[in-house]
PDB file of C-alpha atoms in Angstrom:
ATOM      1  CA  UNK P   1       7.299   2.652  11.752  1.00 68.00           C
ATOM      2  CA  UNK P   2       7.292   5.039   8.781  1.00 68.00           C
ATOM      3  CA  UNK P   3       4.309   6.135   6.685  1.00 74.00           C
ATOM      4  CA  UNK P   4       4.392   7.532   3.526  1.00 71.00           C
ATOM      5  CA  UNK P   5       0.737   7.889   2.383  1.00 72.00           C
ATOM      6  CA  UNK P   6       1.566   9.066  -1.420  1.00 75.00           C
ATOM      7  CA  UNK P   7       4.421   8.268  -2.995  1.00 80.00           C
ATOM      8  CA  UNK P   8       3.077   9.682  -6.227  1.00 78.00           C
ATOM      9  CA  UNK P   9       4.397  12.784  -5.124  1.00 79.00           C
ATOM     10  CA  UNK P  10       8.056  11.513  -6.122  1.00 82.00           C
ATOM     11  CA  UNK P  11       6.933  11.604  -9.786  1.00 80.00           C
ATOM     12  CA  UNK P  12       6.249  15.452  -9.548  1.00 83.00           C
ATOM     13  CA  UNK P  13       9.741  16.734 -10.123  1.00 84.00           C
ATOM     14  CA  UNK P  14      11.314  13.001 -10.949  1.00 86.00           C
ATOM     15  CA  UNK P  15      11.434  10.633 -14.157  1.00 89.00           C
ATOM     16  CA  UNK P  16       9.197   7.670 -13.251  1.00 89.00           C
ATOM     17  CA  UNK P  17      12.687   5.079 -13.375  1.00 92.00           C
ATOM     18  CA  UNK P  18      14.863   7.333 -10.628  1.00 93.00           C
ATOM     19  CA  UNK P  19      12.031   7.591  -8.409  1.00 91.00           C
ATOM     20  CA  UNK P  20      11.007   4.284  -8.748  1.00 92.00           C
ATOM     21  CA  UNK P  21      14.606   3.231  -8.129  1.00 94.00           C
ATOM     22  CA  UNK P  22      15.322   5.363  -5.694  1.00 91.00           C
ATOM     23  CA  UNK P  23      12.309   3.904  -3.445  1.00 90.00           C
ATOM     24  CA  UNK P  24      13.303   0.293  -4.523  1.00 91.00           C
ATOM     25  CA  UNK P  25      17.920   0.995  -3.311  1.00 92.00           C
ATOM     26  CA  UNK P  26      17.110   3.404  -0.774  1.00 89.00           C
ATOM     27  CA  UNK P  27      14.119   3.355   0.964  1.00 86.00           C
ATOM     28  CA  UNK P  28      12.928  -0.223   1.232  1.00 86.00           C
ATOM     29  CA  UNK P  29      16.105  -2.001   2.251  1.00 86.00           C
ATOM     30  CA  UNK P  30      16.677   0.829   4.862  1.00 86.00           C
ATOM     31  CA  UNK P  31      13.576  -0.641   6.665  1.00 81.00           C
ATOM     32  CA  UNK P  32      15.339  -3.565   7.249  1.00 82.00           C
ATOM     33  CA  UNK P  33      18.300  -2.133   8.603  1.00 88.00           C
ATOM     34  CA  UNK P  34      16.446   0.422  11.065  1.00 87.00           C
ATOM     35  CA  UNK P  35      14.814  -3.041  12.110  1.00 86.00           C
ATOM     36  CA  UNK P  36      11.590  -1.138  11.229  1.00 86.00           C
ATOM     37  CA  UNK P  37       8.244  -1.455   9.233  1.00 86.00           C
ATOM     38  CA  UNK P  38       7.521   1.188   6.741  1.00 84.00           C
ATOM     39  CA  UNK P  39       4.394   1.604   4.549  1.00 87.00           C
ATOM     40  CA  UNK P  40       4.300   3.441   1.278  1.00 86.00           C
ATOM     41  CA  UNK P  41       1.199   4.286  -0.027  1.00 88.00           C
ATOM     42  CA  UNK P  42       0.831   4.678  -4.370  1.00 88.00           C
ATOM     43  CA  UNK P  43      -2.474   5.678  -6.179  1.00 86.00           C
ATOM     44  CA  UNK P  44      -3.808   3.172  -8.581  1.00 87.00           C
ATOM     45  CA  UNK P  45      -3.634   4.431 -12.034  1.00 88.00           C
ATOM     46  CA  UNK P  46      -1.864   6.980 -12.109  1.00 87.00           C
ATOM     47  CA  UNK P  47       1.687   5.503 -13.407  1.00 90.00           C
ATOM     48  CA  UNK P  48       2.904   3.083 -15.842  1.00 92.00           C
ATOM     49  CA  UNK P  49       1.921  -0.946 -14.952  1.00 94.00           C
ATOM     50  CA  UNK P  50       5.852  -1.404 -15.006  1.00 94.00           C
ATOM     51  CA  UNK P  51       6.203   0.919 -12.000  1.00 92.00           C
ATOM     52  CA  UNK P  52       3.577  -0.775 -10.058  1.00 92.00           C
ATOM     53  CA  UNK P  53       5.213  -4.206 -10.488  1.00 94.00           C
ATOM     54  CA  UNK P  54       8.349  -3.150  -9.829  1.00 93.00           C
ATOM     55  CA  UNK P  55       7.316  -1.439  -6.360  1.00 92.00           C
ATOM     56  CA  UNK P  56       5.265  -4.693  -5.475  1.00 92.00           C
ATOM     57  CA  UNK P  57       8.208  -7.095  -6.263  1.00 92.00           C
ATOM     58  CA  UNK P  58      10.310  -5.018  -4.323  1.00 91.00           C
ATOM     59  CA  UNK P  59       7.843  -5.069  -0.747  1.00 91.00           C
ATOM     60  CA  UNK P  60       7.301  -7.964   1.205  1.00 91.00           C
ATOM     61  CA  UNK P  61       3.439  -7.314   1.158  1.00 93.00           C
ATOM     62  CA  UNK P  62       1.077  -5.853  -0.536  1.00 94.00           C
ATOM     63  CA  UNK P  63      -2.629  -4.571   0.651  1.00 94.00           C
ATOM     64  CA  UNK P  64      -5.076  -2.831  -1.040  1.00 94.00           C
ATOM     65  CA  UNK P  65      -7.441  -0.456  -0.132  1.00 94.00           C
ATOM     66  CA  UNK P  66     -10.873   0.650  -2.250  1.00 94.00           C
ATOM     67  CA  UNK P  67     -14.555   2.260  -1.674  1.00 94.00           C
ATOM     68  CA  UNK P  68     -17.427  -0.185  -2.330  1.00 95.00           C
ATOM     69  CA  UNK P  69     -20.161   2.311  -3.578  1.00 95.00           C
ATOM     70  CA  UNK P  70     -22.381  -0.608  -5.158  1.00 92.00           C
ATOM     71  CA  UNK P  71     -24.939  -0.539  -1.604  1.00 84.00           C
ATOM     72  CA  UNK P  72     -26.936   2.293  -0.178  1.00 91.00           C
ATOM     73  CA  UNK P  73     -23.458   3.594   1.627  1.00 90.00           C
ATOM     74  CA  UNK P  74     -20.010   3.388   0.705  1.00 93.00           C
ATOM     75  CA  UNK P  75     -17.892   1.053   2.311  1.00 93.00           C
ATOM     76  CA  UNK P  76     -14.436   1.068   2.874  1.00 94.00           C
ATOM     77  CA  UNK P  77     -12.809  -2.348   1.991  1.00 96.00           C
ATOM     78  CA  UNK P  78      -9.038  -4.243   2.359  1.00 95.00           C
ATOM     79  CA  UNK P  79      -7.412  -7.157   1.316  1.00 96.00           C
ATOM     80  CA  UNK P  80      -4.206  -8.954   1.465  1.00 96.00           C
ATOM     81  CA  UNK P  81      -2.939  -9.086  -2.125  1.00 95.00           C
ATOM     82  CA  UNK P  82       0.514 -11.010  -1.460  1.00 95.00           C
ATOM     83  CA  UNK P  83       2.371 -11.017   1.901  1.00 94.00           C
ATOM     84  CA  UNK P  84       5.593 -13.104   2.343  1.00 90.00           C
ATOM     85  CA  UNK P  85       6.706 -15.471   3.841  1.00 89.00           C
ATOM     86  CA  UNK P  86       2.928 -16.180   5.550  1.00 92.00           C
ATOM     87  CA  UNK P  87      -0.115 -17.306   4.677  1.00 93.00           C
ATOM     88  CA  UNK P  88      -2.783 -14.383   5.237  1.00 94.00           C
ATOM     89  CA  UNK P  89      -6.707 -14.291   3.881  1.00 94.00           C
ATOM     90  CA  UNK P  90      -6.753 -12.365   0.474  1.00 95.00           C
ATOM     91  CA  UNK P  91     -10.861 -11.312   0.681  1.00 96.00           C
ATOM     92  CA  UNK P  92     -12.023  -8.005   0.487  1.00 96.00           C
ATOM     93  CA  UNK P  93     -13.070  -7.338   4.092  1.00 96.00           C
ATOM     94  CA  UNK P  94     -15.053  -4.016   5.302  1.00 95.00           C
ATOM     95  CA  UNK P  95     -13.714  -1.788   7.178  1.00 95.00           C
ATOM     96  CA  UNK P  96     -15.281  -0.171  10.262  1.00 92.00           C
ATOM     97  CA  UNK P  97     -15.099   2.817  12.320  1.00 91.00           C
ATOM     98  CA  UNK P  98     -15.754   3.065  15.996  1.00 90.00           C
ATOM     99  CA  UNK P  99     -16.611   5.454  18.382  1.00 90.00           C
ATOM    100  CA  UNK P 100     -13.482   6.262  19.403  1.00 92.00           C
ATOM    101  CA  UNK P 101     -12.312   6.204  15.878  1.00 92.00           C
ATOM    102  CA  UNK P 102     -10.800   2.656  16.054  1.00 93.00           C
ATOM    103  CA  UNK P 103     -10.878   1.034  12.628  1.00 92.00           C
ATOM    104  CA  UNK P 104     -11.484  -2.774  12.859  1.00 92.00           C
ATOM    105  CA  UNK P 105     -12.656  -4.895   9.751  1.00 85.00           C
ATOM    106  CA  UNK P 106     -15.225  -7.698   9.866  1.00 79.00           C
ATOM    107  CA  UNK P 107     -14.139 -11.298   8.736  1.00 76.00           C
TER     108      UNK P 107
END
């Protein structure tokens, strides 16, 4: 598995189109070869929509992340947006930290 928790970093020194192709050519399909799962993490709102949809057509899922602050404590919450080729639950779903630091969420 491979983790990259901000691609936005790529646009630092990049044009938004070769970074955005470079992830899309080089380091998506290489997943597939290394028989291996990689996530890539991208801040909302930070880049052009066109950039967004063209990283989300090129993954096979896509999950969100956000902080509920509408209650008396913030919440951490995650969906399913699109995942292919299964069927998965697409509610926002609260995530919880344990003891041990073992994040579950509730369903």
């Amino acid at each position: 598995m491979r983790i990259l928790d901000d691609s936005s970093c790529l646009a630092r020194f990049n044009e938004e189109k070769s970074w955005v192709e470079f992830v899309r050519t080089r380091m998506v399909p290489i997943a597939s070869l290394w028989k291996s799962t990689g996530i890539l993490g991208i801040i909302k709102g930070i880049h052009s929509d066109s950039t967004y949809k063209n990283l989300e057509a090129a993954s096979d899922g896509v999950i969100d992340f956000k902080l509920d602050e509408t209650g008396d404590e913030a919440t951490n919450m995650i969906r399913i947006r699109s995942m292919r080729p299964v069927g998965f639950d697409s509610k926002w779903h609260a995530l919880m930290t344990g003891e041990n630091l073992e994040v579950t969420f509730q369903k």
